[in-house]
XYZ file of C-alpha atoms in Angstrom:
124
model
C 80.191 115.532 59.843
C 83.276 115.096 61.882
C 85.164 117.317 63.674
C 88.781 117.964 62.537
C 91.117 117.067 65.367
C 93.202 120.293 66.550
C 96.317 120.756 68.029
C 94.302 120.680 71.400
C 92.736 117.572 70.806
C 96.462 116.174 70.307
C 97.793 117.838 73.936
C 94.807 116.442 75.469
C 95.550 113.346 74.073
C 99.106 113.423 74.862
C 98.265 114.446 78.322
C 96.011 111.254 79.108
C 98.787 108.704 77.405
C 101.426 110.022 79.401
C 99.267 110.114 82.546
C 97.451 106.668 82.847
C 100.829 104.795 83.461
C 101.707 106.993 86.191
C 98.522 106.445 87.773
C 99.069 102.946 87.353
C 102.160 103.188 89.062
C 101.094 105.326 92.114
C 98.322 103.071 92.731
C 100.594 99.745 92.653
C 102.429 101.244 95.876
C 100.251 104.066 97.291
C 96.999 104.481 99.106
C 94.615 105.738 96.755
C 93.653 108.760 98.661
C 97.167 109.992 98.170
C 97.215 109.987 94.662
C 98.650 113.005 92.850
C 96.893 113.000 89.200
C 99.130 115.354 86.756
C 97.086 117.761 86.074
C 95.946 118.852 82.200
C 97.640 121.339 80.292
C 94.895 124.455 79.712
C 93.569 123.638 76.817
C 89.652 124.129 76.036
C 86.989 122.137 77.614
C 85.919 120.530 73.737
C 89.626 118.681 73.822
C 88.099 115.839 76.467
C 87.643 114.905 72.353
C 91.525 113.706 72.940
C 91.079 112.294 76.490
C 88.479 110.009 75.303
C 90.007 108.658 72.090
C 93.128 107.407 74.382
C 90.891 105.888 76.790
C 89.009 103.987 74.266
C 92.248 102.517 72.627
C 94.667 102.167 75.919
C 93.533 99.507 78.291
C 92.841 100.976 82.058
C 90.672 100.327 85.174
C 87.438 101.901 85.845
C 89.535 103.799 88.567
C 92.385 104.768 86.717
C 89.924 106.226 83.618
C 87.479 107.637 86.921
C 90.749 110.103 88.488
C 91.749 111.116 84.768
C 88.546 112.473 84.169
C 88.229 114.107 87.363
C 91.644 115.574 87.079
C 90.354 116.817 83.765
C 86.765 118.060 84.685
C 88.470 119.511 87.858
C 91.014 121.873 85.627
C 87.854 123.258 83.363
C 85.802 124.030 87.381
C 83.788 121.320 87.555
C 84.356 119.436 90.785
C 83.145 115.421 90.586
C 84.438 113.004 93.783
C 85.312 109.741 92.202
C 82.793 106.867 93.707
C 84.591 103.524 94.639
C 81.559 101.324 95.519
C 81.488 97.253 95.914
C 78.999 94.378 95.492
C 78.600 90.637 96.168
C 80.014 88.138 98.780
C 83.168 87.101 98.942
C 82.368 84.486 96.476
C 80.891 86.352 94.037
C 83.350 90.069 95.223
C 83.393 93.239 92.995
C 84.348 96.822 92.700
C 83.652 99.214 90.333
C 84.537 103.152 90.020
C 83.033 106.116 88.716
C 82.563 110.076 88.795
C 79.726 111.319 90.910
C 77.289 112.412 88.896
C 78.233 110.984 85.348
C 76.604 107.904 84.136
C 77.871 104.757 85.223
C 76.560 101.790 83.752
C 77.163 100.036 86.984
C 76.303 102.729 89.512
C 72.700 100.935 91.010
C 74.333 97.971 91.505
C 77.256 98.737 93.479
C 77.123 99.963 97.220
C 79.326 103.514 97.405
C 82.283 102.517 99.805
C 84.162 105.695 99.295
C 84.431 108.588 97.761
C 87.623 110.550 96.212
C 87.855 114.675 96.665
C 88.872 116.137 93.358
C 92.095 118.770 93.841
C 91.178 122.167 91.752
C 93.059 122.166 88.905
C 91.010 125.117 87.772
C 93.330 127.632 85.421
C 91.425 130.262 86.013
């Protein structure tokens, strides 16, 4: 059986849609260690439910999906640096991103270049 989706699931869901252009936009013109992710509305840990249903049906980057999540695991006190890691020549150049600790499906393949604090968006 399915869940019902709640009124949290919803904010949660509104929170990610309005958020992922805005990251978009800060990381067309900023550095991406200044990066100021809105942070979630308190709502209960089980309304990621929302999160995830707008990042399977808006299209993102690994990054922009990778400081969302943090944003969101860092409001319910769990505190994940983002991993920016690289592989290849120049020829052959890629980059991939992903929380610390969460499976990646790219993670052994890419050499960590950097890695992203989280701010504590903890409510308490």
């Amino acid at each position: 059986m399915t869940r019902r989706i709640t009124r949290s699931d919803l904010r949660a869901a509104l929170w990610a849609y309005r958020t992922l252009p805005r990251l978009r936009q800060q990381l067309r013109t900023q550095r991406v260690d200044r990066i100021v992710v809105p942070p979630p509305p308190p709502l209960p840990e089980n309304a990621l439910r929302g999160v995830g249903a707008v990042l399977r049906r808006r299209r993102h980057t690994c990054l922009e999906r990778s400081l969302l999540l943090q944003a969101w695991h860092s409001a319910h006190g769990r505190l994940h640096n983002v991993v920016v890691g690289v592989r290849g020549s120049s020829a052959d150049f890629s980059a991939h991103a992903w929380l610390e600790g969460h499976a990646s499906c790219h993670e052994e393949s890419f050499d960590g270049l950097m890695s992203i604090a989280p701010s504590d968006y903890s409510h308490g």
